[in-house]
Backbone as ProteinMPNN parsed JSONL, in Angstrom:
{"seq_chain_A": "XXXXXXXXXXXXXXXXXXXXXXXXXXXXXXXXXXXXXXXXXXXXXXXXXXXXXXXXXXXXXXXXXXXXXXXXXXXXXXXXXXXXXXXXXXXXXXXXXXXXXXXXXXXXXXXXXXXXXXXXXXXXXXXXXXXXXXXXXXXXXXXXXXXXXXXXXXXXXXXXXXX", "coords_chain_A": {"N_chain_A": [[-1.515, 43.451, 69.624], [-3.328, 44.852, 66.294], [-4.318, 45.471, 63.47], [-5.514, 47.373, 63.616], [-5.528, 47.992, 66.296], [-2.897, 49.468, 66.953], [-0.657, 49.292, 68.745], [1.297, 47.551, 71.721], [1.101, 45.608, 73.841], [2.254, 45.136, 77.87], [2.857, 42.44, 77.987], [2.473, 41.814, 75.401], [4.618, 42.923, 73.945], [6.712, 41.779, 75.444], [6.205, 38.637, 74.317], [7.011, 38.745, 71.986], [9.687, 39.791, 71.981], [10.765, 37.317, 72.803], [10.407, 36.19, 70.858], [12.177, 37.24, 68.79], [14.723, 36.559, 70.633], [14.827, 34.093, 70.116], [15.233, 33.574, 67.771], [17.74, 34.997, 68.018], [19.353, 33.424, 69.443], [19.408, 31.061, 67.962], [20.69, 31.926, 65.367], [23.119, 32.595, 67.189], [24.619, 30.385, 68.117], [24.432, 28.989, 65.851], [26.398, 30.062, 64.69], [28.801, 30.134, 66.466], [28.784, 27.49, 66.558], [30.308, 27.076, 63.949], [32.179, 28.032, 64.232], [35.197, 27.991, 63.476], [35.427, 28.345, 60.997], [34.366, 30.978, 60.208], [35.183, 33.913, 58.365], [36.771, 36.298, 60.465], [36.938, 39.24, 60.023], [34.771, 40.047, 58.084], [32.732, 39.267, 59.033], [33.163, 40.899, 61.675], [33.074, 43.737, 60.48], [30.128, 43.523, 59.5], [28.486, 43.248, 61.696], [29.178, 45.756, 63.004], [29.136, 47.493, 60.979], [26.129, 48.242, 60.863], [25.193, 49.764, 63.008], [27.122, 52.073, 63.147], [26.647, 53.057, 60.515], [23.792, 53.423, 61.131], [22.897, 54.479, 63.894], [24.486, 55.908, 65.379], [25.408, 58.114, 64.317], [22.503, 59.446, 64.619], [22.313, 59.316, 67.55], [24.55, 60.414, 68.075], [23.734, 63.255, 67.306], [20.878, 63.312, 68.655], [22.193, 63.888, 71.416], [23.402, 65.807, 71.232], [21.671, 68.035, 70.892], [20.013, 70.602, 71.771], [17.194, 70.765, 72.307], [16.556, 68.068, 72.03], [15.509, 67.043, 69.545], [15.742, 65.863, 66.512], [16.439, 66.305, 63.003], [14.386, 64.4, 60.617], [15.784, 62.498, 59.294], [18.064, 61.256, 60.464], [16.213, 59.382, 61.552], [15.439, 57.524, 59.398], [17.356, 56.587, 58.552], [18.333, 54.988, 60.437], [15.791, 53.176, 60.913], [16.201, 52.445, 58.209], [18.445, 50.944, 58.563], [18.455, 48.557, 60.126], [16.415, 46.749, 59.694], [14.761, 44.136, 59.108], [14.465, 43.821, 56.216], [16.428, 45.138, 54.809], [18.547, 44.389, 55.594], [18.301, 41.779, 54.806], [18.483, 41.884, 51.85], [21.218, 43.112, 51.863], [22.699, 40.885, 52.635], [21.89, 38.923, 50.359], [22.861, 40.315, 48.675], [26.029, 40.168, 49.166], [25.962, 37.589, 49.032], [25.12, 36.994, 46.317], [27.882, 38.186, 45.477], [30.021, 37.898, 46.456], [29.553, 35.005, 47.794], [27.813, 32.392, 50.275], [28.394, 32.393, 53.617], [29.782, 32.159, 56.953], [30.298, 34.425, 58.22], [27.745, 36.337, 57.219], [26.235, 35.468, 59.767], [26.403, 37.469, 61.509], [24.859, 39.347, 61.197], [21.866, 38.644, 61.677], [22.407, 38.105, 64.119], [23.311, 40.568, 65.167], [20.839, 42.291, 64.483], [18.417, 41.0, 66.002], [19.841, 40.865, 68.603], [19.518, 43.31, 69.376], [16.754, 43.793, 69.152], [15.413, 41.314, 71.037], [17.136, 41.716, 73.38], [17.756, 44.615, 73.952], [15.037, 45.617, 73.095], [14.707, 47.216, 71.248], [13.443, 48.301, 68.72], [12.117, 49.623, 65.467], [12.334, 53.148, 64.695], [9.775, 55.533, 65.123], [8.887, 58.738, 63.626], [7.757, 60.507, 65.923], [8.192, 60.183, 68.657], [11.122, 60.436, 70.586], [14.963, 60.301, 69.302], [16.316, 58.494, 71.379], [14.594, 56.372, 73.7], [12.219, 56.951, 75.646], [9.636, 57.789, 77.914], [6.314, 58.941, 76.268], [4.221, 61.66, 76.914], [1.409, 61.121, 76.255], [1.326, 58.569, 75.777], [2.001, 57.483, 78.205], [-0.353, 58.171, 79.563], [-2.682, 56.879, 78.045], [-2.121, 54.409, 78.368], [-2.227, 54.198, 81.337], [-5.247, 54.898, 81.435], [-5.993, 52.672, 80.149], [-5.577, 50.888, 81.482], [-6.145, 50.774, 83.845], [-9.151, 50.475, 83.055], [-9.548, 48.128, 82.078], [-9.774, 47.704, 79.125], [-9.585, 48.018, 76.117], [-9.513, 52.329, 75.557], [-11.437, 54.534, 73.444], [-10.549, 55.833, 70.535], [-10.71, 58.8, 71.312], [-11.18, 58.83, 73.964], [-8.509, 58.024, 74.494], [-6.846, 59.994, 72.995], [-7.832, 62.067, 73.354], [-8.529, 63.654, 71.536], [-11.844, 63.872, 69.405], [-13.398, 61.534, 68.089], [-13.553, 61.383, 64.295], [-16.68, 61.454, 62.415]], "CA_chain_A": [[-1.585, 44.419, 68.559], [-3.535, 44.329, 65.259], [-4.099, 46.394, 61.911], [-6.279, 48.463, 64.12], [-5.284, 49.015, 67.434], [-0.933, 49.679, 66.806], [0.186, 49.314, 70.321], [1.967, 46.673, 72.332], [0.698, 45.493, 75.843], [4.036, 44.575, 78.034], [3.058, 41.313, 77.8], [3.044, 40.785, 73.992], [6.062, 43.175, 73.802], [7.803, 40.887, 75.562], [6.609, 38.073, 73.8], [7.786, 39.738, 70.489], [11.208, 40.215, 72.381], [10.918, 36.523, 72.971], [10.66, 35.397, 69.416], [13.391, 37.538, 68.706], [15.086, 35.948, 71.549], [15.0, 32.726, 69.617], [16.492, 33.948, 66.489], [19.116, 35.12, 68.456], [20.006, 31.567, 70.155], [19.457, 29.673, 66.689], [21.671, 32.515, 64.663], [24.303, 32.53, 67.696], [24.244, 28.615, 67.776], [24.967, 28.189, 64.225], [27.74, 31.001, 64.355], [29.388, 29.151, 67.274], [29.381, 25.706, 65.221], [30.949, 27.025, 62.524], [33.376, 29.172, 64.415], [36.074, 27.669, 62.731], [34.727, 28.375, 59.244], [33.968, 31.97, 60.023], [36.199, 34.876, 58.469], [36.569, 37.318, 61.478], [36.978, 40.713, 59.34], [33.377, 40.624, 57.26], [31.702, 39.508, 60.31], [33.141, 42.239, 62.506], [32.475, 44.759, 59.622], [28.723, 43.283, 58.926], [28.045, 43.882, 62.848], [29.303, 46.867, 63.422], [28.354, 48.532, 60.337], [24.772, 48.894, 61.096], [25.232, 51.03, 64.101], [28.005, 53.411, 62.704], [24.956, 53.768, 60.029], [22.218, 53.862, 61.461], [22.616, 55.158, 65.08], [25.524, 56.401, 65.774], [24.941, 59.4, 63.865], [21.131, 60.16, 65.388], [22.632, 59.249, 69.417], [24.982, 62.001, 68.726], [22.478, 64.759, 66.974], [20.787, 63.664, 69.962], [22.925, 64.205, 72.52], [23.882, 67.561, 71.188], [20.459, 69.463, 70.306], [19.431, 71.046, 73.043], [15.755, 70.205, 72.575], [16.643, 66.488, 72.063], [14.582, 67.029, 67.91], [16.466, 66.02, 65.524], [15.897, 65.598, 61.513], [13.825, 62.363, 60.162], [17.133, 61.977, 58.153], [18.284, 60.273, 61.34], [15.382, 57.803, 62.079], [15.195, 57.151, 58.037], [19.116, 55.658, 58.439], [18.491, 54.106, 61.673], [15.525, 51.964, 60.437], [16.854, 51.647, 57.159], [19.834, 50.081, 58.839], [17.768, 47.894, 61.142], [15.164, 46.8, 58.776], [15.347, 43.048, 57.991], [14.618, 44.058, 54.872], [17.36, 46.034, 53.988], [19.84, 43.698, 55.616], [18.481, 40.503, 54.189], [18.699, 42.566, 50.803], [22.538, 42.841, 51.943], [22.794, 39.664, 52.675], [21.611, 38.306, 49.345], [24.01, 40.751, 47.708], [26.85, 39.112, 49.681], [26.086, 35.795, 48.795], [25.609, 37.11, 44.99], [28.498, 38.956, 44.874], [30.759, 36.804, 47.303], [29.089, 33.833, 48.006], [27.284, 32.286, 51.235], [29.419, 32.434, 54.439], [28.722, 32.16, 58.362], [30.07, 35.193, 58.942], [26.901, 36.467, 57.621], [25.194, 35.213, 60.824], [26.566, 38.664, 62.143], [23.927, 40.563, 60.683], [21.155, 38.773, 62.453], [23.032, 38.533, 65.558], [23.101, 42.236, 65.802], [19.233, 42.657, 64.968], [17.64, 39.933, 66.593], [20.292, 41.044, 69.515], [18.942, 44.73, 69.558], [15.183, 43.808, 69.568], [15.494, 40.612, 71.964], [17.947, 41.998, 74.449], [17.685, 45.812, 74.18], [13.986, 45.849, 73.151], [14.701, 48.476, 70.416], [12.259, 48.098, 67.342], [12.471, 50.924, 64.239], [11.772, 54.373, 65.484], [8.647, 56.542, 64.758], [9.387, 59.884, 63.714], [7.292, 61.467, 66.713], [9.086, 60.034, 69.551], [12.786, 61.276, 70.46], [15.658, 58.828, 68.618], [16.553, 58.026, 72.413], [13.677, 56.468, 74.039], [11.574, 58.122, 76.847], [8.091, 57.707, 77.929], [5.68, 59.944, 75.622], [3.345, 61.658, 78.181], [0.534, 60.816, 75.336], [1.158, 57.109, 75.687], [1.778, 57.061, 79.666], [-1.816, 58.75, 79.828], [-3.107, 56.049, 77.473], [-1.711, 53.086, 78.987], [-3.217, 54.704, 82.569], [-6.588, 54.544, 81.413], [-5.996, 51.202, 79.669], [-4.849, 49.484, 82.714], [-7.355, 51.072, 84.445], [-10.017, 50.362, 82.947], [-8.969, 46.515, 81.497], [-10.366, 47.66, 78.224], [-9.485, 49.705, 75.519], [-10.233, 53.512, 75.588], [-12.056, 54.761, 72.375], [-9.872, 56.619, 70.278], [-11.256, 59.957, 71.62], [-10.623, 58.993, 75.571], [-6.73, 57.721, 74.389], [-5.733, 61.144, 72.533], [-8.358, 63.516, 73.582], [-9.33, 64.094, 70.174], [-12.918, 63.637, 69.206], [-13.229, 60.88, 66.395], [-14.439, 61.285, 63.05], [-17.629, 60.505, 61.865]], "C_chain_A": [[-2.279, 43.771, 67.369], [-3.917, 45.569, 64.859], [-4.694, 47.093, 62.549], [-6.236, 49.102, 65.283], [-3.276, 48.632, 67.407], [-0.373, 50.248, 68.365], [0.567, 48.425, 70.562], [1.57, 46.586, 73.561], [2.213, 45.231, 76.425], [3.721, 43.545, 77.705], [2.971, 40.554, 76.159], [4.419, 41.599, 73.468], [6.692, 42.281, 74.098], [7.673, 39.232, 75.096], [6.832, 38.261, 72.188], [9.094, 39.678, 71.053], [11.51, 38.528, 72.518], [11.204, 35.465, 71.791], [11.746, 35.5, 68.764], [14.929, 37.022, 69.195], [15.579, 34.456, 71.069], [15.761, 32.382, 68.366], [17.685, 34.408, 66.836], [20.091, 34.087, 68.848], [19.902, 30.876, 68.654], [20.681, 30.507, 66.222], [22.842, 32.301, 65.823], [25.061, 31.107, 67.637], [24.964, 28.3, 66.655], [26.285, 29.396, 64.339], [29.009, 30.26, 64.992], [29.664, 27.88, 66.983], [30.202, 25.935, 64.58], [32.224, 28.518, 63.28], [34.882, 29.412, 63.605], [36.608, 27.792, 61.747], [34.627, 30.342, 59.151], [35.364, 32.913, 59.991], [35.705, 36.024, 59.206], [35.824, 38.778, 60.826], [35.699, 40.545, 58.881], [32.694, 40.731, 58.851], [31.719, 40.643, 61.805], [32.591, 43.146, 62.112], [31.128, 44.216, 59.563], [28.144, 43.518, 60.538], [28.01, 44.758, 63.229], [28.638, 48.19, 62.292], [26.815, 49.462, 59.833], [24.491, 49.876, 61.997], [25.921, 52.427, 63.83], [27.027, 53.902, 61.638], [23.876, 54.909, 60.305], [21.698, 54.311, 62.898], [23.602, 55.494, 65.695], [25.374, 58.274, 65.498], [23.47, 60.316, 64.437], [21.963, 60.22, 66.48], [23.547, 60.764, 69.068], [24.707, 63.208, 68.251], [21.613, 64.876, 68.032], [20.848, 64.196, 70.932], [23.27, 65.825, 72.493], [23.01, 68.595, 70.717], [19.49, 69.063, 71.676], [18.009, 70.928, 73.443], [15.268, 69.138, 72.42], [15.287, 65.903, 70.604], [15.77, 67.411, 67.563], [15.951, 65.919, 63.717], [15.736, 64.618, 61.939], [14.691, 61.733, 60.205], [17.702, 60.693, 59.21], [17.482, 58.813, 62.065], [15.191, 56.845, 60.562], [16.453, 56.235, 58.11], [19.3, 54.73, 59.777], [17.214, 52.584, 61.431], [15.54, 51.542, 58.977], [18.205, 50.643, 57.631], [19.229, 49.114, 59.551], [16.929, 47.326, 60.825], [15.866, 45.183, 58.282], [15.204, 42.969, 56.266], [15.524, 44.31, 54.242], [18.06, 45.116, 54.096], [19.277, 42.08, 54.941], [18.718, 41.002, 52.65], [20.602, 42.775, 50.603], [23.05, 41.47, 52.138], [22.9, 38.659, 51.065], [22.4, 39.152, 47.951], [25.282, 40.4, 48.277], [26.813, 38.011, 48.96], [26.054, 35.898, 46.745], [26.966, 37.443, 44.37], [30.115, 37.919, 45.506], [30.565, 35.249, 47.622], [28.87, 33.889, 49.471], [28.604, 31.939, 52.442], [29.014, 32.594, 56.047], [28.955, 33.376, 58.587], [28.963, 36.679, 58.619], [26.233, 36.538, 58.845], [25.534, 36.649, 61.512], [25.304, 39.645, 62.293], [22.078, 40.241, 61.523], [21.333, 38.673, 63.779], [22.837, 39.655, 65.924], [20.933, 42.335, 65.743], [18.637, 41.914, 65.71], [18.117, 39.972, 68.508], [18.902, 42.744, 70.34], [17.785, 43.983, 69.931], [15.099, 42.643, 70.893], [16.036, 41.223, 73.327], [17.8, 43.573, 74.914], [16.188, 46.547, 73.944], [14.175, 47.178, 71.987], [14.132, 47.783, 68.874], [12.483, 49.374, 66.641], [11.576, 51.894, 65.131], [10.846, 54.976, 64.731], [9.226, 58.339, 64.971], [8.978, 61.038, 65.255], [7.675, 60.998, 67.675], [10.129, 60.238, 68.691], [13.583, 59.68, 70.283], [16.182, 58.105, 70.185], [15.617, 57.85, 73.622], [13.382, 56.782, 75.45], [10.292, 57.968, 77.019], [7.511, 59.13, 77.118], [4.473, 60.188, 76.666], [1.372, 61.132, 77.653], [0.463, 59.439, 75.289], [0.914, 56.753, 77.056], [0.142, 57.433, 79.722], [-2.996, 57.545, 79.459], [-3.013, 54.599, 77.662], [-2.472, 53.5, 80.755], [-4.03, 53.796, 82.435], [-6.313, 52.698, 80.981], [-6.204, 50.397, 80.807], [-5.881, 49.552, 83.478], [-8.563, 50.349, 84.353], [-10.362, 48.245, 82.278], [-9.896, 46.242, 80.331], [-9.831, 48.514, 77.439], [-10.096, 50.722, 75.487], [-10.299, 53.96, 74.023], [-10.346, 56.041, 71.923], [-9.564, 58.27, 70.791], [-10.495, 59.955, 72.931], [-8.756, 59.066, 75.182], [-5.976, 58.976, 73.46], [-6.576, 62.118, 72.863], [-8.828, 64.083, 72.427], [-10.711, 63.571, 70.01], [-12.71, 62.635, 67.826], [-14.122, 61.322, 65.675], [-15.833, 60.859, 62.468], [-17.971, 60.272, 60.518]], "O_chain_A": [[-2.132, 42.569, 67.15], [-3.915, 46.578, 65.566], [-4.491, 48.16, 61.97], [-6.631, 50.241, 65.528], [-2.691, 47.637, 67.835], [0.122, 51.287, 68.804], [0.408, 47.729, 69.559], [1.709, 47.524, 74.346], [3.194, 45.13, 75.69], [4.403, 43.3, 76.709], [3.228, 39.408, 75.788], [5.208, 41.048, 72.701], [7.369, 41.743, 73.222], [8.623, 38.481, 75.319], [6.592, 37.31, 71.445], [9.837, 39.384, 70.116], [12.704, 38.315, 72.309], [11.865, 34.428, 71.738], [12.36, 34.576, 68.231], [15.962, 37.03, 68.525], [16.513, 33.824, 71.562], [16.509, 31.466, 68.023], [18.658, 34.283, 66.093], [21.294, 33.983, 68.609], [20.676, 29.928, 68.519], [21.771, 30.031, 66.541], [23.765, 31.677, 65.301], [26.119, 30.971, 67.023], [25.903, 27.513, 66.538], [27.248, 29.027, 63.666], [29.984, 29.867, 64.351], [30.734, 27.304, 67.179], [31.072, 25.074, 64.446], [32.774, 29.514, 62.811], [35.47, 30.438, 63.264], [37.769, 27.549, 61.419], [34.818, 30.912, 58.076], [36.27, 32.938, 60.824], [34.687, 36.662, 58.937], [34.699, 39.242, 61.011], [35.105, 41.279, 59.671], [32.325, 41.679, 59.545], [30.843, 41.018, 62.584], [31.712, 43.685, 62.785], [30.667, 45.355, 59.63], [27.082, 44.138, 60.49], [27.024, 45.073, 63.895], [28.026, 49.234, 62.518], [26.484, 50.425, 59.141], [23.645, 50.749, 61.807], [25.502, 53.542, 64.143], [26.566, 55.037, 61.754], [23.437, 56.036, 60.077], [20.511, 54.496, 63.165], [23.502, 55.293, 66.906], [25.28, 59.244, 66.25], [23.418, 61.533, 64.613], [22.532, 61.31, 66.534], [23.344, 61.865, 69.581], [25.307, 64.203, 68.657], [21.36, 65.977, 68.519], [19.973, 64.883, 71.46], [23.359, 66.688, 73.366], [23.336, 69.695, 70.271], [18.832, 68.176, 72.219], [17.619, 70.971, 74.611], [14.071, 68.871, 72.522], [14.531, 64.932, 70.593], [16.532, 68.345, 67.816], [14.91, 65.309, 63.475], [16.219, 63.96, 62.861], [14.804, 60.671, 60.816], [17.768, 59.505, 58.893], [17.845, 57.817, 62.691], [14.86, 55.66, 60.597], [16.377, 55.098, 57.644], [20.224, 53.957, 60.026], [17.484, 51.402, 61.646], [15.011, 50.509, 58.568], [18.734, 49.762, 56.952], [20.199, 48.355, 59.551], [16.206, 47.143, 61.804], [16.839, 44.935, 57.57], [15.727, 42.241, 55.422], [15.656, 43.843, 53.11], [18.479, 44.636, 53.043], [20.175, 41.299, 54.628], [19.403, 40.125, 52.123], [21.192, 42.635, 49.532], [24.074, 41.184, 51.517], [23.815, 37.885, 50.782], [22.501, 38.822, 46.769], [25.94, 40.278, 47.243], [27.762, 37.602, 48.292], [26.708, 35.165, 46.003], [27.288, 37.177, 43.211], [31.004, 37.433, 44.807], [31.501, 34.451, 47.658], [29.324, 34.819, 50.137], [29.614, 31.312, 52.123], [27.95, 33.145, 56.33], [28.027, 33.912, 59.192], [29.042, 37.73, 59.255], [25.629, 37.579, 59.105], [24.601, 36.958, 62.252], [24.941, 40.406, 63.189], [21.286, 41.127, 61.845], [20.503, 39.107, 64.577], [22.219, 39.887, 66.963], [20.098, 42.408, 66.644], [18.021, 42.698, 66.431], [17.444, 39.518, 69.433], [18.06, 42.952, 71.212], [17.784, 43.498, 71.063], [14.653, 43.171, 71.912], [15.309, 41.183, 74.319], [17.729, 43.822, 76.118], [15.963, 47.681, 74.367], [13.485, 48.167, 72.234], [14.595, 46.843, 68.228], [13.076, 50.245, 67.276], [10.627, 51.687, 65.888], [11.083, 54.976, 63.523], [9.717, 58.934, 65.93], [9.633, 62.025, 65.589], [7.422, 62.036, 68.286], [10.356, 60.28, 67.482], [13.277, 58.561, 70.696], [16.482, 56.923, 70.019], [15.588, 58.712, 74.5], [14.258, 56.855, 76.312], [9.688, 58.037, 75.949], [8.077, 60.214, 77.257], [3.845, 59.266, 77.187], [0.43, 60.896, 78.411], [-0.534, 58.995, 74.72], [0.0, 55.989, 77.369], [-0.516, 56.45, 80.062], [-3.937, 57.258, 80.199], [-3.757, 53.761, 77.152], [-3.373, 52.743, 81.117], [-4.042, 52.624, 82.809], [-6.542, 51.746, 81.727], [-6.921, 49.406, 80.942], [-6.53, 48.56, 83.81], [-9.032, 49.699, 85.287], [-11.369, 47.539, 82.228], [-10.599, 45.238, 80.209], [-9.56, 49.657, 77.809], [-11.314, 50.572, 75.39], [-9.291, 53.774, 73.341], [-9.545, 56.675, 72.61], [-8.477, 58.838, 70.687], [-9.529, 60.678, 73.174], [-7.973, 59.949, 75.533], [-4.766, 58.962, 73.234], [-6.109, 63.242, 72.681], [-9.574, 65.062, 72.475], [-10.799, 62.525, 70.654], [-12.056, 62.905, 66.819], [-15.253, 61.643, 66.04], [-15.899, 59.706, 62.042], [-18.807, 59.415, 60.233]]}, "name": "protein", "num_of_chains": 1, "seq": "XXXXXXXXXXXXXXXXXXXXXXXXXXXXXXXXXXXXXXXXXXXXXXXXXXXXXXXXXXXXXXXXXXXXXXXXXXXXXXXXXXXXXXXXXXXXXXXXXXXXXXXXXXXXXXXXXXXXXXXXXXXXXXXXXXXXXXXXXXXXXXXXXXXXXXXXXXXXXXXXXXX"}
């Protein structure tokens, strides 16, 4: 992927899932050292409370609209919750407000878990919050593979480009 073609081959998806993969083993690592040190309660609450957030609420607007479209509102709170941004932003209000503590390490445990292990990256409003092949991407990955080149913007959506 780059600033111009915004896709993922499998093979740098998965090494993207692999880097992730590594922040997961260093953050678990250091959590596991300091097990001793770590108060249970934040770090349960700082794991869990990104999901009751930020996808708990889409999975079951999901699950229960019959044409599987839901509001943004739900992908806006799912990668706001998921967003190292936001949570290192929590993080650094923790440590202002409380001070520094392992059971922080929760917080990248869970993301670094998600994207490494479950392959889930922030959602795009035009795919469904529960992922699914888009028949607009299978089509586009086809030709790709096919052809062991990229297809012009035109061939990969059928639209004519701009001049």
């Amino acid at each position: 992927m780059d600033g111009k073609n915004l896709f993922e081959t499998p093979t740098t998806y998965r090494l993207i899932r692999l880097e992730y993969g590594l922040g997961l083993v260093v953050a678990t690592v250091l959590f596991f050292t300091h097990l001793d040190e770590v108060r249970w309660l934040p770090a349960i609450g700082l794991f869990v409370y990104i999901d009751l957030i930020g996808y708990l609420p889409g999975a079951l607007a999901h699950r229960r609209s019959p044409g599987k479209r839901i509001p943004r509102v739900y992908f806006v709170l799912y990668n706001a919750m998921h967003s190292l941004v936001t949570q290192g932003l929590v993080v650094l209000a923790w440590i202002w407000l409380f001070g520094a503590e392992w059971a922080l390490l929760a917080i990248p445990i869970h993301l670094f878990g998600d994207r490494a292990l479950f392959g889930n990256f922030l959602k795009p409003f035009a795919l469904r919050f529960e992922p699914e092949p888009h028949p607009a991407y299978t089509a586009f990955r086809e030709r790709y593979e096919a052809a062991g080149v990229e297809p012009s913007p035109a061939e990969a959506t059928g639209v004519p480009a701009h001049r």
